[in-house]
Short mmCIF file of C-alpha atoms and ligand atoms in Angstrom, two decimals:
data_model
loop_
_atom_site.label_atom_id
_atom_site.label_comp_id
_atom_site.label_asym_id
_atom_site.label_seq_id
_atom_site.Cartn_x
_atom_site.Cartn_y
_atom_site.Cartn_z
CA MET A 67 0.00 0.00 0.00
CA LYS A 68 1.43 3.34 -1.07
CA VAL A 69 0.80 6.21 1.36
CA LEU A 70 1.75 9.77 0.43
CA SER A 71 2.06 12.07 3.46
CA VAL A 72 2.02 15.84 3.15
CA VAL A 73 3.84 18.29 5.45
CA GLY A 74 4.15 22.02 4.98
CA ALA A 75 4.54 24.06 8.13
CA ARG A 76 6.25 23.69 11.50
CA PRO A 77 3.31 22.11 13.39
CA ASN A 78 2.95 19.37 10.76
CA PHE A 79 6.32 17.72 11.19
CA MET A 80 5.79 16.27 14.69
CA LYS A 81 2.42 14.85 13.59
CA VAL A 82 3.73 12.98 10.54
CA ALA A 83 7.05 11.72 11.98
CA PRO A 84 5.55 9.03 14.27
CA ILE A 85 3.15 7.85 11.55
CA ILE A 86 5.99 7.31 9.09
CA ARG A 87 7.90 5.37 11.76
CA ALA A 88 4.85 3.24 12.57
CA MET A 89 4.41 2.47 8.85
CA GLU A 90 8.04 1.34 8.67
CA ARG A 91 7.63 -0.89 11.75
CA HIS A 92 4.39 -2.50 10.57
CA SER A 93 4.53 -6.21 9.81
CA HIS A 94 3.39 -5.56 6.22
CA PRO A 95 5.54 -2.58 5.30
CA PHE A 96 3.98 0.35 3.53
CA GLU A 97 5.51 2.26 0.67
CA SER A 98 5.82 5.73 2.18
CA VAL A 99 6.26 8.88 0.07
CA LEU A 100 6.83 12.21 1.81
CA VAL A 101 5.94 15.55 0.21
CA HIS A 102 7.08 18.83 1.81
CA THR A 103 5.19 21.75 0.31
CA GLY A 104 7.86 24.22 1.49
CA GLN A 105 5.29 26.50 3.18
CA HIS A 106 7.90 26.81 5.93
CA TYR A 107 11.44 26.88 4.57
CA ASP A 108 13.84 28.56 7.03
CA ALA A 109 16.25 26.08 8.62
CA ARG A 110 14.85 26.95 12.05
CA MET A 111 11.24 26.44 10.93
CA SER A 112 11.78 23.27 8.90
CA ASP A 113 15.17 21.49 8.51
CA SER A 114 15.94 21.41 12.22
CA PHE A 115 12.61 19.65 12.82
CA PHE A 116 13.46 16.96 10.27
CA ALA A 117 16.73 16.35 12.13
CA ASP A 118 15.22 16.44 15.65
CA LEU A 119 12.35 14.15 14.68
CA ARG A 120 14.62 11.83 12.65
CA MET A 121 12.36 12.23 9.64
CA PRO A 122 13.40 10.95 6.21
CA GLU A 123 14.29 13.56 3.60
CA PRO A 124 11.16 14.51 1.63
CA ASP A 125 10.82 12.70 -1.69
CA PHE A 126 9.44 15.93 -3.14
CA ASN A 127 9.86 19.54 -2.00
CA LEU A 128 7.41 21.87 -3.73
CA GLU A 129 9.17 25.02 -2.47
CA VAL A 130 6.02 27.13 -2.42
CA GLY A 131 7.33 29.56 0.21
CA SER A 132 5.36 32.48 1.65
CA GLY A 133 2.52 34.44 0.08
CA SER A 134 -1.06 35.54 0.56
CA HIS A 135 -3.49 32.78 1.51
CA ALA A 136 -4.74 32.52 -2.07
CA ALA A 137 -1.25 32.55 -3.60
CA GLN A 138 0.15 30.00 -1.14
CA THR A 139 -2.85 27.65 -1.38
CA ALA A 140 -2.88 27.90 -5.17
CA ALA A 141 0.87 27.25 -5.39
CA VAL A 142 0.55 24.06 -3.34
CA MET A 143 -2.37 22.91 -5.48
CA THR A 144 -0.61 23.57 -8.78
CA ARG A 145 2.65 21.97 -7.69
CA ILE A 146 1.27 18.92 -5.87
CA GLU A 147 -1.07 17.89 -8.71
CA PRO A 148 1.63 16.39 -10.99
CA VAL A 149 3.28 14.72 -7.97
CA LEU A 150 0.02 13.03 -7.03
CA GLN A 151 -0.47 11.94 -10.63
CA GLU A 152 3.06 10.55 -10.85
CA VAL A 153 3.03 8.74 -7.49
CA ALA A 154 -0.62 7.60 -7.72
CA PRO A 155 -0.83 6.73 -4.00
CA ASP A 156 -3.48 4.48 -2.48
CA LEU A 157 -3.90 7.05 0.28
CA VAL A 158 -2.99 10.70 0.83
CA LEU A 159 -2.39 11.56 4.48
CA VAL A 160 -2.79 15.18 5.60
CA VAL A 161 -2.41 16.57 9.12
CA GLY A 162 -3.45 19.68 11.03
CA ASP A 163 -4.99 22.85 9.67
CA VAL A 164 -2.45 24.84 7.68
CA ASN A 165 -2.89 26.07 4.11
CA SER A 166 -0.89 23.10 2.81
CA THR A 167 -3.38 20.70 4.46
CA LEU A 168 -6.35 22.18 2.64
CA ALA A 169 -4.57 22.61 -0.69
CA ALA A 170 -3.35 19.00 -0.77
CA THR A 171 -6.79 17.70 0.19
CA ILE A 172 -8.68 19.58 -2.54
CA THR A 173 -6.18 18.56 -5.21
CA ALA A 174 -6.11 14.90 -4.17
CA LYS A 175 -9.88 14.60 -4.00
CA LYS A 176 -10.30 16.09 -7.47
CA LEU A 177 -7.93 13.37 -8.69
CA HIS A 178 -10.26 10.82 -7.00
CA LEU A 179 -7.62 9.84 -4.45
CA ARG A 180 -8.53 8.67 -0.95
CA VAL A 181 -7.59 11.24 1.71
CA ALA A 182 -7.23 10.73 5.45
CA HIS A 183 -7.07 13.77 7.76
CA VAL A 184 -5.24 13.46 11.07
CA GLU A 185 -6.43 15.90 13.77
CA ALA A 186 -9.89 16.21 12.26
CA GLY A 187 -12.95 17.71 13.94
CA LEU A 188 -11.27 20.48 15.97
CA ARG A 189 -13.36 23.64 15.84
CA SER A 190 -12.78 27.12 17.27
CA PHE A 191 -16.08 28.32 15.73
CA ASP A 192 -14.16 31.45 14.75
CA MET A 193 -14.33 32.02 11.02
CA ALA A 194 -11.84 34.89 11.26
CA MET A 195 -9.15 32.24 11.80
CA PRO A 196 -7.73 30.95 8.52
CA GLU A 197 -7.13 27.60 10.20
CA GLU A 198 -10.86 27.22 10.98
CA ILE A 199 -11.65 27.54 7.27
CA ASN A 200 -8.92 25.01 6.48
CA ARG A 201 -10.26 22.60 9.11
CA LEU A 202 -13.89 22.83 7.95
CA CYS A 203 -13.15 22.47 4.25
CA THR A 204 -10.68 19.63 4.75
CA ASP A 205 -13.08 17.62 6.91
CA VAL A 206 -15.99 18.02 4.50
CA ILE A 207 -14.14 16.39 1.62
CA ALA A 208 -11.56 14.06 3.23
CA ASP A 209 -12.66 10.41 3.32
CA ASP A 210 -11.31 9.34 6.68
CA LEU A 211 -11.14 11.53 9.77
CA PHE A 212 -8.77 10.66 12.62
CA THR A 213 -9.65 12.55 15.80
CA THR A 214 -7.75 13.49 18.96
CA ASP A 215 -10.69 13.57 21.37
CA ARG A 216 -14.37 12.75 21.64
CA MET A 217 -15.42 16.42 21.43
CA ALA A 218 -14.01 16.42 17.90
CA ASP A 219 -16.13 13.35 17.11
CA GLU A 220 -19.18 15.25 18.34
CA ASN A 221 -18.34 18.27 16.17
CA LEU A 222 -18.13 16.03 13.11
CA ARG A 223 -21.38 14.24 13.92
CA ARG A 224 -23.13 17.59 14.32
CA GLU A 225 -21.88 18.51 10.85
CA GLY A 226 -23.49 15.34 9.49
CA VAL A 227 -20.36 13.24 9.02
CA ALA A 228 -21.19 9.53 8.78
CA GLU A 229 -20.00 7.46 11.75
CA GLY A 230 -17.89 5.17 9.57
CA ARG A 231 -15.63 8.07 8.54
CA ILE A 232 -14.73 9.02 12.13
CA HIS A 233 -11.85 7.24 13.87
CA PHE A 234 -11.00 8.32 17.42
CA VAL A 235 -7.32 7.44 17.80
CA GLY A 236 -5.88 10.04 20.21
CA ASN A 237 -3.24 12.71 19.75
CA VAL A 238 -0.33 11.82 17.50
CA MET A 239 1.62 14.95 18.44
CA ILE A 240 1.88 13.50 21.95
CA ASP A 241 3.58 10.44 20.42
CA SER A 242 6.37 12.75 19.25
CA LEU A 243 6.50 14.54 22.58
CA MET A 244 6.80 11.32 24.58
CA ALA A 245 9.35 9.80 22.23
CA SER A 246 11.48 12.96 22.30
CA LEU A 247 11.38 13.85 25.98
CA PRO A 248 14.45 11.86 27.11
CA ALA A 249 16.62 13.47 24.40
CA ALA A 250 15.03 16.87 25.04
CA ARG A 251 15.71 16.70 28.77
CA ARG A 252 19.38 15.92 28.11
CA LEU A 253 19.65 19.31 26.35
CA ASN A 254 18.71 21.04 29.63
CA GLN A 255 17.79 24.36 28.08
CA ALA A 256 16.87 25.93 31.44
CA ASP A 257 20.49 25.51 32.44
CA ALA A 258 21.74 26.74 29.07
CA PHE A 259 19.72 29.95 29.60
CA GLY A 260 20.97 30.21 33.20
CA LEU A 261 17.44 29.75 34.57
CA ALA A 262 16.12 27.73 37.51
CA ARG A 263 13.74 24.82 36.89
CA ARG A 264 10.14 26.17 37.14
CA GLY A 265 11.65 29.62 37.70
CA TYR A 266 10.81 31.11 34.31
CA ALA A 267 8.01 31.58 31.78
CA VAL A 268 7.99 30.74 28.05
CA LEU A 269 6.06 32.93 25.60
CA THR A 270 5.09 32.27 21.97
CA LEU A 271 2.92 34.51 19.78
CA HIS A 272 2.34 34.19 16.06
CA ARG A 273 -1.40 34.40 15.24
CA PRO A 274 -1.97 37.17 12.70
CA SER A 275 -4.93 38.33 14.83
CA ASN A 276 -2.53 38.96 17.75
CA VAL A 277 0.65 40.18 16.11
CA ASP A 278 -0.32 42.05 12.94
CA ASP A 279 -2.00 44.99 14.75
CA PRO A 280 0.75 46.95 16.61
CA ALA A 281 -1.72 48.43 19.14
CA LEU A 282 -3.01 44.98 20.12
CA LEU A 283 0.48 43.52 20.28
CA GLU A 284 1.50 46.44 22.50
CA GLN A 285 -1.48 45.71 24.78
CA ILE A 286 -0.73 41.99 24.99
CA MET A 287 2.98 42.50 25.71
CA GLY A 288 2.19 45.20 28.30
CA ALA A 289 -0.23 42.92 30.15
CA ILE A 290 2.25 40.04 30.11
CA LEU A 291 5.08 42.17 31.48
CA ASP A 292 2.80 43.62 34.18
CA GLY A 293 1.32 40.20 35.04
CA VAL A 294 4.44 38.06 35.15
CA THR A 295 6.39 40.09 37.68
CA GLU A 296 8.56 37.44 39.31
CA LEU A 297 9.76 35.33 36.40
CA PRO A 298 12.09 35.91 33.47
CA ILE A 299 10.26 35.29 30.18
CA VAL A 300 11.92 33.48 27.28
CA PHE A 301 10.25 34.41 23.98
CA PRO A 302 11.31 32.45 20.89
CA ALA A 303 9.79 34.75 18.28
CA HIS A 304 8.22 33.43 15.05
CA PRO A 305 9.54 35.32 11.98
CA ARG A 306 6.08 36.89 11.52
CA THR A 307 6.31 38.36 15.04
CA ALA A 308 10.01 39.22 15.28
CA ASP A 309 9.83 42.28 13.03
CA LYS A 310 6.71 43.65 14.74
CA LEU A 311 8.35 43.55 18.17
CA LYS A 312 11.08 46.00 17.22
CA SER A 313 8.76 49.00 17.16
CA LEU A 314 6.94 48.34 20.47
CA ALA A 315 7.34 51.13 23.04
CA ARG A 316 6.47 48.76 25.90
CA LEU A 317 9.61 46.74 25.26
CA SER A 318 11.71 49.60 26.59
CA GLY A 319 9.39 50.06 29.62
CA PRO A 320 9.40 48.56 33.12
CA GLY A 321 9.95 44.81 33.34
CA ALA A 322 11.19 44.55 29.76
CA GLU A 323 14.63 43.56 31.03
CA ARG A 324 13.08 40.24 32.12
CA LEU A 325 12.08 39.47 28.53
CA ARG A 326 14.53 37.44 26.46
CA ILE A 327 13.59 37.45 22.80
CA VAL A 328 15.38 34.64 20.97
CA GLU A 329 15.25 33.02 17.52
CA PRO A 330 12.71 30.22 16.89
CA MET A 331 14.01 27.06 18.58
CA GLY A 332 14.38 23.49 17.38
CA TYR A 333 11.86 20.88 18.49
CA LEU A 334 14.01 19.20 21.15
CA GLU A 335 15.40 22.45 22.56
CA PHE A 336 11.90 23.87 22.79
CA GLN A 337 10.40 20.79 24.49
CA SER A 338 13.27 20.93 26.96
CA LEU A 339 12.60 24.60 27.70
CA VAL A 340 8.83 24.10 28.04
CA SER A 341 9.01 20.95 30.16
CA ASP A 342 10.96 22.79 32.88
CA ALA A 343 9.01 26.09 32.68
CA GLY A 344 6.86 27.38 35.53
CA LEU A 345 4.42 29.01 33.13
CA VAL A 346 3.69 29.09 29.39
CA LEU A 347 1.88 31.92 27.60
CA THR A 348 0.90 31.21 24.02
CA ASP A 349 -1.47 31.56 21.10
CA SER A 350 -0.31 28.27 19.56
CA GLY A 351 -2.68 25.32 19.21
CA GLY A 352 -0.19 22.53 19.77
CA LEU A 353 1.40 24.07 22.82
CA GLN A 354 -1.94 24.01 24.66
CA GLU A 355 -1.84 20.23 24.23
CA GLU A 356 1.84 19.74 25.03
CA THR A 357 1.63 21.74 28.29
CA THR A 358 -1.37 19.64 29.34
CA VAL A 359 0.68 16.47 29.02
CA LEU A 360 3.77 18.07 30.56
CA ARG A 361 1.60 19.47 33.38
CA VAL A 362 2.90 23.00 32.93
CA PRO A 363 0.37 25.82 33.56
CA CYS A 364 -0.63 27.42 30.24
CA VAL A 365 -2.29 30.78 29.58
CA THR A 366 -3.77 30.90 26.10
CA LEU A 367 -3.78 34.38 24.61
CA ARG A 368 -6.86 33.93 22.45
CA GLU A 369 -10.62 34.45 22.79
CA ASN A 370 -11.38 30.86 21.78
CA THR A 371 -9.72 27.51 21.38
CA GLU A 372 -10.34 24.57 19.05
CA ARG A 373 -8.82 22.43 21.81
CA PRO A 374 -11.30 22.87 24.73
CA ILE A 375 -10.29 19.52 26.23
CA THR A 376 -7.04 21.17 27.38
CA VAL A 377 -9.14 23.64 29.40
CA GLU A 378 -11.59 21.04 30.74
CA GLN A 379 -9.04 18.39 31.65
CA GLY A 380 -5.60 19.92 31.27
CA THR A 381 -3.58 22.90 32.47
CA ASN A 382 -4.92 25.43 29.96
CA ILE A 383 -6.58 28.73 30.90
CA LEU A 384 -8.25 30.65 28.09
CA ALA A 385 -7.42 34.26 28.95
CA GLY A 386 -8.44 36.21 25.84
CA VAL A 387 -6.36 39.21 24.76
CA SER A 388 -7.77 42.03 26.89
CA ARG A 389 -5.44 43.44 29.52
CA ASP A 390 -7.74 42.30 32.35
CA GLY A 391 -8.20 38.86 30.87
CA ILE A 392 -4.46 38.32 30.57
CA LEU A 393 -3.76 39.59 34.10
CA ARG A 394 -6.49 37.34 35.53
CA GLY A 395 -5.29 34.38 33.47
CA ILE A 396 -1.72 34.71 34.69
CA GLU A 397 -2.82 35.02 38.31
CA ALA A 398 -5.04 31.95 38.02
CA ALA A 399 -2.36 29.91 36.24
CA LEU A 400 0.25 30.70 38.88
CA ALA A 401 -2.19 29.75 41.65
CA THR A 402 -3.35 26.38 40.26
CA ASP A 403 -1.81 23.00 40.89
CA PRO A 404 -0.81 21.65 37.47
CA GLY A 405 -0.34 18.21 39.01
CA ALA A 406 -4.13 17.97 39.33
CA ALA A 407 -4.59 18.11 35.55
CA ARG A 408 -5.74 14.97 33.73
CA ILE A 409 -4.17 13.55 30.58
CA PRO A 410 -6.93 13.21 27.96
CA GLU A 411 -8.00 9.75 26.81
CA LEU A 412 -5.60 8.08 24.33
CA TRP A 413 -2.96 10.80 24.57
CA ASP A 414 -0.67 7.93 25.42
CA GLY A 415 2.11 7.94 22.83
CA ARG A 416 0.57 5.13 20.77
CA THR A 417 -1.71 7.05 18.42
CA ALA A 418 0.44 6.51 15.33
CA GLU A 419 0.19 2.74 15.83
CA ARG A 420 -3.60 3.02 15.97
CA ILE A 421 -3.67 5.16 12.84
CA VAL A 422 -1.47 2.75 10.91
CA GLN A 423 -3.41 -0.26 12.15
CA THR A 424 -6.63 1.36 10.90
CA ILE A 425 -5.07 2.21 7.53
CA ALA A 426 -3.72 -1.34 7.20
CA GLY A 427 -7.30 -2.58 7.48
CA TRP A 428 -8.16 -0.70 4.28
CA ARG A 429 -5.80 -2.76 2.10
CA ASN A 430 -7.67 -4.44 -0.72
C1 UD1 B 638 1.35 28.94 9.63
C2 UD1 B 638 -0.06 28.37 9.74
C3 UD1 B 638 -0.49 28.38 11.19
C4 UD1 B 638 0.52 27.70 12.09
C5 UD1 B 638 1.88 28.35 11.87
C6 UD1 B 638 2.96 27.71 12.70
C7 UD1 B 638 -1.60 28.76 7.85
C8 UD1 B 638 -2.78 29.54 7.44
N1 UD1 B 638 -1.03 29.17 9.00
O1 UD1 B 638 1.30 30.30 10.01
O2 UD1 B 638 -1.73 27.70 11.32
O3 UD1 B 638 0.13 27.83 13.43
O4 UD1 B 638 2.22 28.22 10.48
O5 UD1 B 638 4.18 28.40 12.59
O6 UD1 B 638 -1.23 27.84 7.20
N2 UD1 B 638 8.20 32.98 7.42
C9 UD1 B 638 9.57 32.93 7.45
N3 UD1 B 638 10.17 31.70 7.32
C10 UD1 B 638 9.48 30.56 7.18
C11 UD1 B 638 8.08 30.63 7.14
C12 UD1 B 638 7.44 31.84 7.26
O7 UD1 B 638 10.25 33.94 7.57
O8 UD1 B 638 10.10 29.48 7.10
C13 UD1 B 638 7.52 34.31 7.56
C14 UD1 B 638 7.21 34.96 6.24
O9 UD1 B 638 7.34 36.33 6.39
C15 UD1 B 638 5.74 34.63 6.06
C16 UD1 B 638 5.23 34.62 7.48
O10 UD1 B 638 6.32 34.12 8.27
O11 UD1 B 638 5.07 35.53 5.25
C17 UD1 B 638 4.03 33.78 7.69
O12 UD1 B 638 4.23 32.45 7.24
P1 UD1 B 638 2.97 31.54 6.78
O13 UD1 B 638 3.41 30.19 6.44
O14 UD1 B 638 2.18 32.28 5.75
O15 UD1 B 638 2.08 31.50 8.05
P2 UD1 B 638 2.43 31.31 9.59
O16 UD1 B 638 2.16 32.58 10.29
O17 UD1 B 638 3.78 30.69 9.78
#
């Protein structure tokens, strides 16, 4: 059985890596073809993840690069079409909710190829998020939908998806996290930064809705610096964000000396830094899940989340982006006992095996 997997952007790599490994380990080996769309291309956003996750070199790199949503989506579609025709896979595997996910799905389905979507059914119900549009459109046309939690199953059912298309398998990103933790811990990034275990915060921000408007970014950074008064804050800045930070007045104000803005980090370095942090502040999707499993308090700097299970069961607090919301969120996060959080069902490091076992059952 020939399976073509598609990756494009940073959060895709850790979802596909364990699936490729599980396909290799399976008693009836699969023929695995890996396509990198090139949506992310900087060494720090892409190559270093391939190395850290011990992923095979992509068989095809479409080198689409950056662009408007339409330009980027169209470039993936145009460039992946001949690859899909040449490879003629039995299954196309897409993950997550980035532009590459949607573009590959549309193109494959129009070539009458079977498509499976890993991390299906997540919904923020916020149509201003490009990812929500990608998630909805992908799930409508993909054939097989692998879900991370039962709330996602419910979302899909409500949208009229037939039961037979839904496969609850757990969270494959946690497979990568669990497999990588021993190596990550050996890197001891807290020590490398001269910080005490649990004695610092980690911040990430990259959502266009948070970083593209300088006034809002100023407000968010101000609230963080006023709320996190005791801890140094390490901030690996996404390229989209890095430029915007330079012009912020608040970064020369009180408390700014505790902020350490650094380049985007590799996967292992970052997991090391996060696993020893006392607090995480983020607008990332994946980090809400990783902090839940690592039992690190997490303040999510968004008005909504497509991952509500991390709030209900995990360490996540949805703070919004108002000054008051952020201040309250930080206070609550620092006061809670992260040890009391629960690990969601099937976030056990064996999701890739379940996915591959299910796919193996489709052989004809
Ligand atoms: C994309 C995903 C988002 C995901 C994020 C993770 C979509 C719609 N968005 O957002 O869901 O959470 O990746 O990082 O697919 N850039 C570089 N180097 C790179 C890549 C990007 O400098 O390797 C810069 C470019 O200026 C680019 C900007 O970052 O224009 C945005 O990149 P893009 O891929 O369009 O979206 P992300 O914000 O990274």
